[in-house]
Amino acid sequence: MSEADNASHMNGSAVGPDGDGGDQHDELPALSSAFRQRIRPVLNRIDELRSHGLQSDLKLPMVAVVGDQSVGKSSVLEAISGVEFPRGTGMVTRCALQLSMQWNADPEAPWHGRISYKDVNGHKVDKELNSPGEVDGAVREAQQRMTHGDNEISSEQIDLAIKGPDVPDLTLIDLPGIARYSATGGSGIAQITKSLIAKYVSQPQVLILVVVPCHQDIETVEALSLAKEADPQGERTIGVLTCPDMVNKGAEQETLKIANNEKIPLKKGYVMVKCRSPEELNNGVTLTESVANEAAFFKTHRHFSQLPEQSVGIRTLADKLTEELFESVKRNISTLQNDILEMRKKFQEELQRLGQPVAETKDEKRRYLFEMLSNFNKDVAIATQGEMNARFHLYAKCRKHWTELGKQIHRAWPGWVTRGHISHYWQPPEQVTRLITDLRGRELASYDHVFPIIERIYKEEFLNKLKQPAEQFLEQVSDEVTDVVHLIAHKVFGDFQDIFEVVTETSNEEIAKVLELARADLSGRLFLQEARVFSQDSQFQERIAKIEEDLYKDNGNQQPPVPDSAERIRRGLDAYLRVATERLSDTIPQSVLYFMFDVVSKQLGNRALDLLSESESAETFLSLLREPRHKTARRKQLKEMMEQLRLAQRDFNKFRLDVQA
């Protein structure tokens, strides 16, 4: 016998097949106060977690009430809770309804209720209820506001919490009845309801309460078939047999077989209940009176009076459900606590990503903006410094561009320079021959001066070709820097669209200014500087020696013929192009990176902070600091859920220690 069984057994049954109605407050499940003190805080926390939408992430124990359409689910809920629910023909329950019942030990305490849900537009509705009579209308109104029509099913959930001296400590999830056909929805409505029910009952921690009318062939009850699909062994399914007064004569023995768990057995068995009949409803029989009528029915019925006490009555059903829920919590408490720890960690990480809420006063806003601008400047500096593992790595993005520039510099060489010539019979290009002739003065043959020709060819046929690739490289780096700066701005200011636009616009202006400085440096300094042909003697002579060594090897290790003027020009130009190519492959990227990385980083840092210091723009800039509503709402939601998880962890720990004691 479970701990809950012991509690109920020791206190006796206030109303049973052999008892009378007694006082209204005696109609409650006779659970010990110690048992209530253990289970109620846990059920409260589970209800809170579920009402915050955490049931999809946490395996929360619950009791789901399922049944075919119009089989008396509402009557069962009414009898357990003491409040009336919507009734009628066709589809009455059109969404899941969480019914959280909390017993109040004070017999004079007033009844209190609260209903909450989200309407079709996602707006939260929260309404106080002051009497049980308000529940019917409140639930109908909620279903109307949660759907677009009478035959629509909503995937959202209604949360109905009631507290009073006449209700048990229990939480149920009432699910829409399985409708085979709808006048407007056709047969497809059945599939919708089945899918919604399956979403709940397929969870292993959910107890399934299947409502089955006694006068219906149990083999045809779709709700029971759906429960067996989710719970093939029947380990977490409880059957509720309703309408025993409508069983046809001669069919009582067959019904007794079901009630005694002999036909379609369930490990948790069946409980037979008799709720108010249509005739009793028409005659105004109250819920209190119906309890006494139920007790009299099971006491006097020719066949069903044979059933044991623990198999009949709403009172027995409420006790059984509370006990089963208690045992389910015990079984799942360790898993639930671990899941809560993981969820708290996940929510805490999200809160950290959301950052602190936006300040309200000007001074607080100024500090908040200063911190964001400082983070922006820091990220830009890290990106331009090329540190390993930087999130925004400009060096990695630009490396392909300067590699391609190096290849273009090599391709700019005059083609005839790289041909190795060892013979007097080499025919130099026409422009070389013409220059030798045009520039020759009074020098003797073979004693002409070749340097002016080398210098002229270097400038006209090589250096001038590099200006366009260098300009293209500058533009490419500028684009990469702009893209990265925008990414950093989005990371830092993305939640503040107006500020993001101001920062990116200001950044674009500063980058454009630096781009012009870099362009001027290339054309006004670097290329003018490179127009002066210069090399250390040792470096130039080293290249000449290498060229002559290669020619010697190519001539079969024999000294090649004495070079003529054209060959001397070719060799001298080859040697100097090797020196200049190595130098330009470095100096062009160095100049561009200095301006587009270092100068841009410095200028952006100064300009960003100027936005707060310039009196004309500071006020406007501060006024743009408005956090998006969705972010504020999400932070509030996370904090609320974090608090509920903290409280749940506290109560679950206490519950676990109590049951282990």
XYZ file of C-alpha atoms in Angstrom:
661
model
C 0.000 0.000 0.000
C 1.395 3.417 -1.003
C 1.943 6.282 1.402
C -1.084 8.008 -0.091
C -3.122 4.814 0.317
C -2.155 4.680 3.984
C -3.199 8.281 4.480
C -6.592 7.716 2.883
C -7.129 4.378 4.620
C -6.322 5.703 8.090
C -8.715 8.612 7.760
C -11.540 6.527 6.460
C -13.971 7.497 3.731
C -16.359 10.344 4.403
C -18.692 9.230 1.666
C -18.819 5.790 0.173
C -21.320 3.284 -1.026
C -22.366 2.638 2.545
C -22.359 6.236 3.877
C -24.610 9.236 3.653
C -23.924 12.614 2.200
C -23.033 14.250 5.517
C -21.739 17.774 5.658
C -20.747 19.436 2.384
C -17.114 19.570 3.461
C -17.143 15.827 4.176
C -17.444 15.208 0.447
C -13.735 15.836 -0.022
C -11.062 13.163 -0.398
C -10.027 12.108 3.109
C -6.300 12.677 2.687
C -4.191 13.293 5.755
C -2.901 16.810 6.362
C 0.676 15.459 6.311
C 0.075 14.005 2.866
C -1.438 17.282 1.649
C 1.523 19.250 2.993
C 3.853 17.094 0.927
C 2.033 16.892 -2.375
C 0.393 20.336 -2.575
C 3.577 22.477 -2.859
C 4.875 20.137 -5.562
C 1.613 20.235 -7.495
C 1.585 24.032 -7.200
C 5.073 24.267 -8.671
C 4.255 21.835 -11.456
C 1.152 23.890 -12.296
C 3.197 27.094 -12.351
C 5.833 25.566 -14.600
C 3.142 24.310 -16.947
C 1.361 27.669 -17.011
C 4.660 29.269 -18.093
C 4.798 26.939 -21.101
C 7.634 24.793 -19.768
C 5.846 21.466 -20.188
C 7.483 21.016 -23.599
C 10.953 21.175 -22.011
C 10.274 19.525 -18.664
C 8.708 16.121 -18.133
C 5.993 17.393 -15.791
C 3.745 14.717 -14.227
C 0.080 15.337 -15.035
C -3.294 13.635 -15.425
C -4.809 13.994 -18.899
C -8.567 13.437 -19.246
C -9.523 11.947 -22.631
C -12.711 10.589 -24.098
C -14.829 10.469 -27.196
C -17.071 13.425 -27.862
C -20.073 13.755 -25.512
C -19.227 10.853 -23.185
C -19.559 12.787 -19.936
C -16.046 14.188 -19.398
C -17.515 17.486 -18.218
C -19.723 15.683 -15.713
C -16.698 13.900 -14.240
C -14.745 17.137 -13.953
C -17.728 18.858 -12.366
C -18.139 16.122 -9.818
C -14.452 16.214 -8.867
C -14.052 19.991 -8.801
C -17.488 21.165 -7.687
C -17.789 23.676 -10.549
C -19.876 23.486 -13.687
C -18.221 23.295 -17.089
C -19.633 24.046 -20.546
C -22.103 21.473 -21.775
C -23.910 20.978 -25.035
C -24.064 18.966 -28.205
C -21.218 18.699 -30.671
C -17.754 19.992 -29.877
C -17.814 21.696 -26.484
C -14.144 21.423 -25.386
C -12.044 23.064 -28.107
C -8.664 23.320 -26.404
C -6.714 21.783 -23.566
C -7.790 23.025 -20.139
C -5.529 22.726 -17.122
C -7.690 22.482 -14.026
C -5.602 23.111 -10.899
C -7.533 22.399 -7.705
C -6.225 23.339 -4.290
C -7.945 22.393 -1.051
C -8.295 25.063 1.626
C -8.180 23.702 5.168
C -10.391 26.513 6.442
C -14.015 25.338 6.004
C -15.191 28.956 6.066
C -12.727 30.151 3.430
C -14.341 31.650 0.315
C -14.052 29.943 -3.034
C -11.596 31.607 -5.399
C -10.710 31.048 -9.036
C -8.562 32.475 -11.805
C -8.614 31.778 -15.524
C -5.796 32.736 -17.902
C -5.035 32.092 -21.567
C -3.741 33.692 -24.765
C -6.231 34.883 -27.353
C -5.852 34.379 -31.108
C -3.635 37.480 -31.281
C -1.264 36.161 -28.605
C -2.451 38.613 -25.937
C -2.476 37.270 -22.384
C -5.878 37.321 -20.663
C -6.036 36.940 -16.882
C -9.369 37.043 -15.067
C -10.420 36.583 -11.449
C -13.445 34.372 -10.689
C -15.442 34.875 -7.496
C -17.855 31.961 -7.613
C -18.100 28.486 -9.195
C -21.011 29.708 -11.272
C -18.690 31.977 -13.280
C -16.551 29.099 -14.605
C -18.913 27.968 -17.376
C -19.152 31.402 -18.977
C -15.454 32.145 -18.486
C -14.390 28.916 -20.229
C -16.814 29.517 -23.112
C -15.516 33.067 -23.525
C -11.919 31.848 -23.454
C -12.557 29.259 -26.173
C -14.271 31.871 -28.336
C -11.337 34.262 -27.988
C -8.773 31.512 -28.614
C -10.323 30.292 -31.879
C -11.900 31.717 -35.012
C -15.020 29.582 -34.916
C -17.102 27.044 -33.032
C -15.519 24.095 -34.836
C -11.888 25.166 -34.573
C -9.425 23.451 -32.239
C -6.774 25.583 -30.524
C -3.324 24.230 -29.663
C -3.084 26.759 -26.821
C -4.113 25.905 -23.262
C -6.541 27.436 -20.765
C -5.267 27.560 -17.180
C -8.059 27.394 -14.616
C -7.037 27.461 -10.949
C -9.601 27.072 -8.160
C -9.150 26.998 -4.392
C -11.646 26.299 -1.662
C -12.688 23.950 1.128
C -14.752 21.831 -1.278
C -12.094 20.821 -3.829
C -9.399 18.139 -3.752
C -5.656 18.648 -4.148
C -5.393 17.652 -7.775
C -4.455 18.931 -11.235
C -6.081 17.612 -14.412
C -5.658 18.413 -18.093
C -9.007 18.194 -19.869
C -8.543 17.492 -23.588
C -11.087 17.938 -26.415
C -13.336 14.967 -27.056
C -12.541 12.901 -30.138
C -15.021 14.060 -32.763
C -15.587 11.717 -35.678
C -17.211 14.389 -37.816
C -17.936 18.118 -37.748
C -20.517 19.945 -39.817
C -17.929 22.532 -40.865
C -14.668 20.711 -40.251
C -15.705 17.380 -41.753
C -13.894 14.208 -40.803
C -10.600 16.112 -40.576
C -11.593 17.432 -37.152
C -11.094 13.944 -35.727
C -7.486 13.891 -36.846
C -6.880 17.332 -35.324
C -8.264 16.295 -31.949
C -6.386 12.998 -32.026
C -3.113 14.807 -32.769
C -3.678 17.211 -29.873
C -4.518 14.349 -27.495
C -1.546 12.285 -28.697
C 0.780 15.224 -27.961
C -0.141 14.915 -24.286
C -0.719 11.193 -23.729
C 2.418 10.099 -25.591
C 4.558 11.600 -22.818
C 5.647 8.809 -20.425
C 5.078 10.896 -17.282
C 1.414 11.584 -18.132
C -1.347 9.582 -16.410
C -4.195 8.926 -18.843
C -7.733 9.142 -17.494
C -10.016 7.581 -20.120
C -13.738 8.315 -19.762
C -15.884 5.417 -21.073
C -19.712 5.309 -20.940
C -20.935 2.015 -19.473
C -23.673 1.697 -22.079
C -21.229 1.939 -25.026
C -19.375 -1.025 -26.500
C -15.917 -0.594 -24.969
C -14.338 -2.146 -28.053
C -15.433 0.890 -30.095
C -14.199 3.601 -27.717
C -11.614 5.547 -29.721
C -10.194 7.288 -26.661
C -9.297 3.920 -25.147
C -7.667 2.829 -28.423
C -5.667 6.050 -28.484
C -4.584 5.480 -24.876
C -3.499 1.907 -25.671
C -1.375 3.204 -28.574
C 0.432 5.569 -26.194
C 0.438 3.105 -23.257
C 0.368 -0.431 -24.736
C 0.823 -2.149 -21.365
C -1.814 -0.029 -19.657
C 0.662 0.954 -16.947
C -0.398 4.587 -16.699
C -4.012 4.434 -17.848
C -7.015 4.652 -15.514
C -10.478 3.879 -16.848
C -13.526 5.856 -15.685
C -16.860 4.169 -16.338
C -19.710 6.683 -16.503
C -23.475 6.485 -16.914
C -23.965 3.160 -15.095
C -27.681 3.995 -14.802
C -28.001 3.807 -18.597
C -26.738 0.220 -18.952
C -29.283 -1.909 -20.812
C -30.924 -4.667 -18.869
C -29.044 -7.908 -19.316
C -25.748 -6.110 -20.018
C -24.862 -5.547 -16.359
C -22.639 -8.624 -16.067
C -20.615 -7.558 -19.078
C -20.198 -4.130 -17.488
C -19.105 -5.741 -14.222
C -16.373 -7.621 -16.115
C -15.028 -4.312 -17.349
C -15.265 -2.684 -13.916
C -13.516 -5.680 -12.333
C -10.672 -5.300 -14.880
C -11.422 -8.624 -16.549
C -12.094 -7.278 -20.029
C -9.492 -4.978 -21.623
C -7.529 -4.915 -18.343
C -5.584 -1.886 -17.196
C -2.894 -2.180 -14.539
C -4.411 0.748 -12.674
C -7.928 -0.578 -13.186
C -11.279 1.174 -13.538
C -13.450 3.362 -11.311
C -17.180 3.546 -11.907
C -18.895 6.857 -11.193
C -22.428 8.169 -11.496
C -22.650 11.847 -12.259
C -25.756 13.962 -12.788
C -28.011 12.635 -15.522
C -29.766 14.950 -18.017
C -32.955 14.471 -16.011
C -31.209 15.508 -12.787
C -29.771 18.551 -14.516
C -33.222 19.554 -15.726
C -34.567 19.071 -12.205
C -31.856 21.330 -10.758
C -30.041 18.662 -8.758
C -26.936 20.301 -7.282
C -23.455 18.830 -7.266
C -23.720 18.351 -3.527
C -26.958 16.441 -3.894
C -25.517 14.338 -6.713
C -22.800 12.983 -4.376
C -25.475 11.629 -2.047
C -27.428 10.263 -5.007
C -24.303 8.506 -6.287
C -23.674 6.888 -2.904
C -27.273 5.681 -2.727
C -27.108 4.332 -6.287
C -24.060 2.134 -5.615
C -25.490 1.019 -2.281
C -28.806 -0.146 -3.705
C -28.109 -1.184 -7.288
C -28.773 -4.860 -7.832
C -25.540 -5.496 -9.719
C -23.154 -2.615 -9.147
C -23.478 -2.760 -5.362
C -21.297 -5.863 -5.691
C -18.322 -3.736 -6.681
C -15.700 -3.091 -3.978
C -15.556 0.340 -2.360
C -12.228 1.191 -4.015
C -13.809 0.776 -7.457
C -16.767 3.190 -7.272
C -17.535 6.824 -6.638
C -16.250 10.243 -7.554
C -14.666 10.444 -4.130
C -12.690 7.254 -4.791
C -11.658 8.557 -8.218
C -10.356 11.840 -6.774
C -8.385 9.960 -4.108
C -6.985 7.546 -6.670
C -5.902 10.306 -9.036
C -4.186 12.241 -6.254
C -2.404 9.107 -5.089
C -1.303 8.176 -8.603
C -0.079 11.700 -9.234
C 1.864 11.534 -5.973
C 3.521 8.270 -7.050
C 4.264 9.687 -10.500
C 6.007 12.689 -8.949
C 8.065 10.344 -6.761
C 9.146 8.269 -9.771
C 10.065 11.252 -11.893
C 11.483 13.648 -9.289
C 15.174 12.923 -10.026
C 14.765 13.367 -13.776
C 12.705 16.484 -13.213
C 15.323 18.044 -10.947
C 18.089 17.367 -13.477
C 15.995 18.875 -16.267
C 15.337 21.956 -14.143
C 19.056 22.440 -13.511
C 19.758 22.268 -17.243
C 16.939 24.670 -18.028
C 18.067 27.178 -15.412
C 21.527 27.079 -16.953
C 20.113 27.597 -20.445
C 17.916 30.507 -19.350
C 20.800 32.092 -17.437
C 22.963 31.972 -20.560
C 20.190 33.598 -22.592
C 19.790 36.314 -19.963
C 23.502 37.032 -20.181
C 23.245 37.326 -23.956
C 20.351 39.749 -23.590
C 22.499 41.926 -21.334
C 21.332 44.449 -18.793
C 18.074 46.342 -19.378
C 18.294 49.797 -20.886
C 18.770 52.600 -18.396
C 16.152 55.258 -17.784
C 17.957 58.452 -16.673
C 20.276 60.464 -18.928
C 23.328 59.648 -16.832
C 22.493 55.948 -16.871
C 21.874 56.059 -20.615
C 25.171 57.853 -21.133
C 27.023 55.165 -19.174
C 25.171 52.425 -21.025
C 26.007 53.944 -24.418
C 29.591 54.600 -23.405
C 29.988 50.928 -22.527
C 28.502 49.839 -25.851
C 30.658 52.265 -27.836
C 33.731 51.089 -25.927
C 32.867 47.484 -26.791
C 32.438 48.511 -30.414
C 35.857 50.210 -30.471
C 37.453 47.234 -28.732
C 36.026 44.750 -31.233
C 37.154 46.903 -34.179
C 40.659 47.130 -32.707
C 40.820 43.344 -32.194
C 39.631 42.740 -35.759
C 42.301 45.059 -37.235
C 45.131 43.717 -35.070
C 44.848 40.251 -36.578
C 44.921 38.307 -33.326
C 44.463 34.553 -33.630
C 40.874 33.289 -33.073
C 39.415 36.795 -33.344
C 35.679 36.595 -34.106
C 35.949 39.167 -36.902
C 39.308 38.422 -38.521
C 40.235 41.081 -41.102
C 43.660 39.596 -41.848
C 42.068 36.304 -42.835
C 39.584 38.099 -45.075
C 42.207 40.296 -46.777
C 44.971 37.731 -47.203
C 43.503 36.457 -50.467
C 43.568 39.995 -51.849
C 47.230 40.724 -51.164
C 48.160 37.264 -52.398
C 46.450 38.057 -55.689
C 48.184 41.459 -55.774
C 51.579 39.720 -55.503
C 50.687 37.559 -58.500
C 49.620 40.617 -60.499
C 52.951 42.327 -59.732
C 54.819 39.318 -61.137
C 52.573 39.247 -64.197
C 53.380 42.925 -64.864
C 56.960 42.089 -65.896
C 57.745 42.728 -69.596
C 57.668 39.272 -71.149
C 60.975 39.549 -72.975
C 62.923 40.225 -69.772
C 62.517 36.716 -68.370
C 63.924 34.925 -71.456
C 67.454 33.716 -70.954
C 69.672 34.751 -73.891
C 73.281 33.702 -74.298
C 73.866 34.450 -77.957
C 74.885 37.505 -79.948
C 72.148 36.486 -82.345
C 69.333 37.412 -79.902
C 66.957 39.889 -81.482
C 65.871 42.421 -78.781
C 62.434 44.038 -78.843
C 62.025 46.998 -81.158
C 61.592 49.482 -78.324
C 64.909 48.385 -76.792
C 66.744 48.752 -80.096
C 65.162 52.113 -80.695
C 66.107 53.404 -77.265
C 69.702 52.223 -77.676
C 69.910 54.126 -80.952
C 68.006 57.223 -79.876
C 69.818 57.678 -76.579
C 73.375 56.923 -77.815
C 75.717 59.891 -77.682
C 79.376 59.900 -78.487
C 80.075 56.584 -76.782
C 82.114 54.012 -78.685
C 80.368 50.866 -79.831
C 79.684 48.405 -76.988
C 80.587 51.125 -74.470
C 77.184 52.787 -74.442
C 75.470 53.621 -71.081
C 72.489 51.303 -70.460
C 71.159 52.577 -67.072
C 68.886 55.346 -68.468
C 67.270 52.755 -70.729
C 66.728 50.324 -67.817
C 65.207 53.127 -65.740
C 62.877 54.223 -68.536
C 61.634 50.717 -69.355
C 61.108 49.974 -65.639
C 58.846 53.015 -65.209
C 56.912 52.796 -68.473
C 56.500 49.041 -68.888
C 56.302 47.882 -65.276
C 55.628 50.506 -62.610
C 52.799 52.251 -64.452
C 51.013 48.897 -64.856
C 50.828 48.450 -61.078
C 48.729 51.518 -60.306
C 45.431 49.901 -61.300
C 46.004 46.623 -59.341
C 47.119 48.657 -56.310
C 43.965 50.796 -56.519
C 41.827 47.669 -56.858
C 43.519 46.115 -53.830
C 42.808 49.262 -51.814
C 39.105 49.116 -52.739
C 38.883 45.438 -51.849
C 40.401 45.984 -48.414
C 38.142 48.986 -47.848
C 35.072 46.849 -48.634
C 36.229 44.104 -46.268
C 36.790 46.623 -43.479
C 33.359 48.175 -44.047
C 31.656 44.780 -43.932
C 33.393 43.784 -40.702
C 32.675 47.137 -39.053
C 28.989 46.700 -39.944
C 28.994 43.185 -38.475
C 30.551 44.458 -35.264
C 28.049 47.328 -35.128
C 25.193 44.860 -35.559
C 26.580 42.663 -32.798
C 26.856 45.594 -30.383
C 23.910 47.792 -31.441
C 21.693 45.315 -33.304
C 18.889 45.622 -30.772
C 18.806 49.391 -31.196
C 18.086 49.965 -34.877
C 18.292 53.771 -34.754
C 21.654 53.734 -32.978
C 22.914 51.003 -35.305
C 22.094 53.200 -38.313
C 23.841 56.233 -36.806
C 26.976 54.232 -35.966
C 27.179 52.547 -39.385
C 26.588 55.828 -41.208
C 29.270 57.535 -39.123
C 31.617 54.593 -39.714
C 31.040 54.754 -43.467
C 31.943 58.454 -43.457
C 35.161 57.855 -41.518
C 36.172 54.895 -43.692
C 35.577 56.986 -46.821
C 37.857 59.734 -45.452
C 40.619 57.278 -44.653
C 40.205 55.654 -48.075
C 41.058 58.970 -49.714
C 44.113 59.322 -47.484
C 45.260 55.841 -48.464
C 44.675 56.550 -52.149
C 46.706 59.744 -51.873
C 49.496 57.881 -50.129
C 49.700 55.298 -52.903
C 49.795 57.774 -55.754
C 51.446 60.706 -54.024
C 54.113 58.919 -52.033
C 54.581 55.251 -52.759
C 54.552 55.340 -56.566
C 56.531 58.595 -56.720
C 59.012 57.012 -54.350
C 59.202 53.841 -56.448
C 59.825 55.937 -59.575
C 63.274 56.609 -58.137
C 65.207 53.513 -59.144
C 67.221 52.449 -56.144
C 68.752 49.359 -54.650
C 71.598 48.582 -52.298
C 74.624 47.596 -54.396
C 74.920 44.260 -52.624
C 71.301 43.327 -53.330
C 71.462 44.322 -56.996
C 74.812 42.613 -57.555
C 73.532 39.486 -55.841
C 70.671 39.264 -58.380
C 73.048 39.946 -61.320
C 75.335 37.166 -60.097
C 72.381 34.775 -59.847
C 71.281 35.597 -63.392
C 74.807 35.056 -64.784
C 75.130 31.806 -62.797
C 71.901 30.505 -64.349
C 73.123 31.504 -67.835
C 76.420 29.710 -67.234
C 74.551 26.510 -66.266
C 72.234 26.810 -69.251
C 75.308 27.121 -71.535
C 76.650 23.758 -70.444
C 78.858 25.193 -67.720
C 80.712 27.289 -70.276
C 81.122 31.021 -70.172
C 78.463 32.598 -72.392
C 79.415 35.191 -75.000
C 80.104 38.735 -73.877
C 76.685 40.415 -73.683
C 75.849 43.215 -76.029
C 73.981 46.356 -74.977
C 70.564 44.782 -75.398
C 71.497 41.741 -73.304
C 73.030 43.968 -70.627
C 69.766 45.927 -70.513
C 67.767 42.704 -70.212
C 69.982 41.376 -67.408
C 70.010 44.680 -65.522
C 66.226 45.042 -65.822
C 65.700 41.430 -64.743
C 67.849 41.976 -61.656
C 66.165 45.222 -60.670
C 62.638 43.850 -61.246
C 63.453 41.065 -58.801
C 64.419 43.667 -56.192
C 61.416 45.922 -56.894
C 58.886 43.075 -57.043
C 59.819 41.822 -53.604
C 59.691 45.346 -52.233
C 56.362 46.342 -53.833
C 54.693 43.070 -52.854
C 55.220 44.210 -49.276
C 55.077 48.000 -49.356
C 51.742 48.317 -51.200
C 49.876 46.050 -48.712
C 51.712 47.688 -45.823
C 50.577 51.138 -46.890
C 46.990 50.032 -47.481
C 46.755 48.053 -44.224
C 48.226 50.886 -42.224
C 45.506 53.269 -43.363
C 42.543 50.882 -43.635
C 43.320 48.958 -40.447
C 45.267 51.170 -38.056
C 44.017 54.610 -39.061
C 40.407 53.434 -39.488
C 40.458 51.794 -36.050
C 41.802 54.946 -34.444
C 39.428 57.275 -36.301
C 36.378 55.145 -35.535
C 37.353 55.012 -31.877
C 37.603 58.790 -31.687
C 34.503 59.459 -33.759
C 32.308 56.951 -31.890
C 33.035 58.562 -28.542
C 32.514 62.015 -30.088
C 28.860 61.039 -30.543
C 28.474 61.292 -26.774
C 30.678 64.328 -26.227
C 29.433 66.697 -28.930
C 26.689 68.737 -27.319
C 24.692 69.138 -30.542
C 24.394 65.428 -31.279
C 24.664 63.912 -27.786
C 21.070 64.657 -26.776
C 19.709 63.236 -30.019
C 21.951 60.202 -29.743
C 20.838 59.500 -26.170
C 17.187 59.754 -27.193
C 17.701 56.883 -29.651
C 18.483 54.441 -26.844
C 15.230 52.505 -26.735
C 15.273 48.766 -26.186
C 12.968 46.753 -28.481
C 9.806 45.598 -26.758
C 10.382 41.958 -27.645
C 13.738 42.007 -25.875
C 12.298 43.634 -22.748
C 9.429 41.149 -22.743
C 11.754 38.194 -23.216
C 14.012 39.295 -20.340
C 10.977 39.630 -18.086
C 9.694 36.224 -19.172
C 13.062 34.591 -18.553
C 13.320 36.086 -15.075
C 9.831 34.885 -14.219
C 10.591 31.390 -15.459
C 13.936 31.384 -13.646
C 12.142 32.252 -10.411
C 9.567 29.507 -10.956
C 12.359 27.017 -11.639
C 14.170 28.115 -8.487
C 11.058 27.699 -6.363
C 10.315 24.360 -8.003
C 13.822 23.136 -7.263
C 13.427 24.173 -3.638
C 10.062 22.427 -3.197
C 11.151 19.345 -5.130
C 14.223 18.994 -2.904
C 12.034 19.189 0.195
C 9.578 16.680 -1.283
C 12.384 14.276 -2.130
C 13.818 14.462 1.387
C 10.360 13.958 2.930
C 9.534 10.837 0.939
C 12.965 9.374 1.653
C 12.629 9.966 5.391
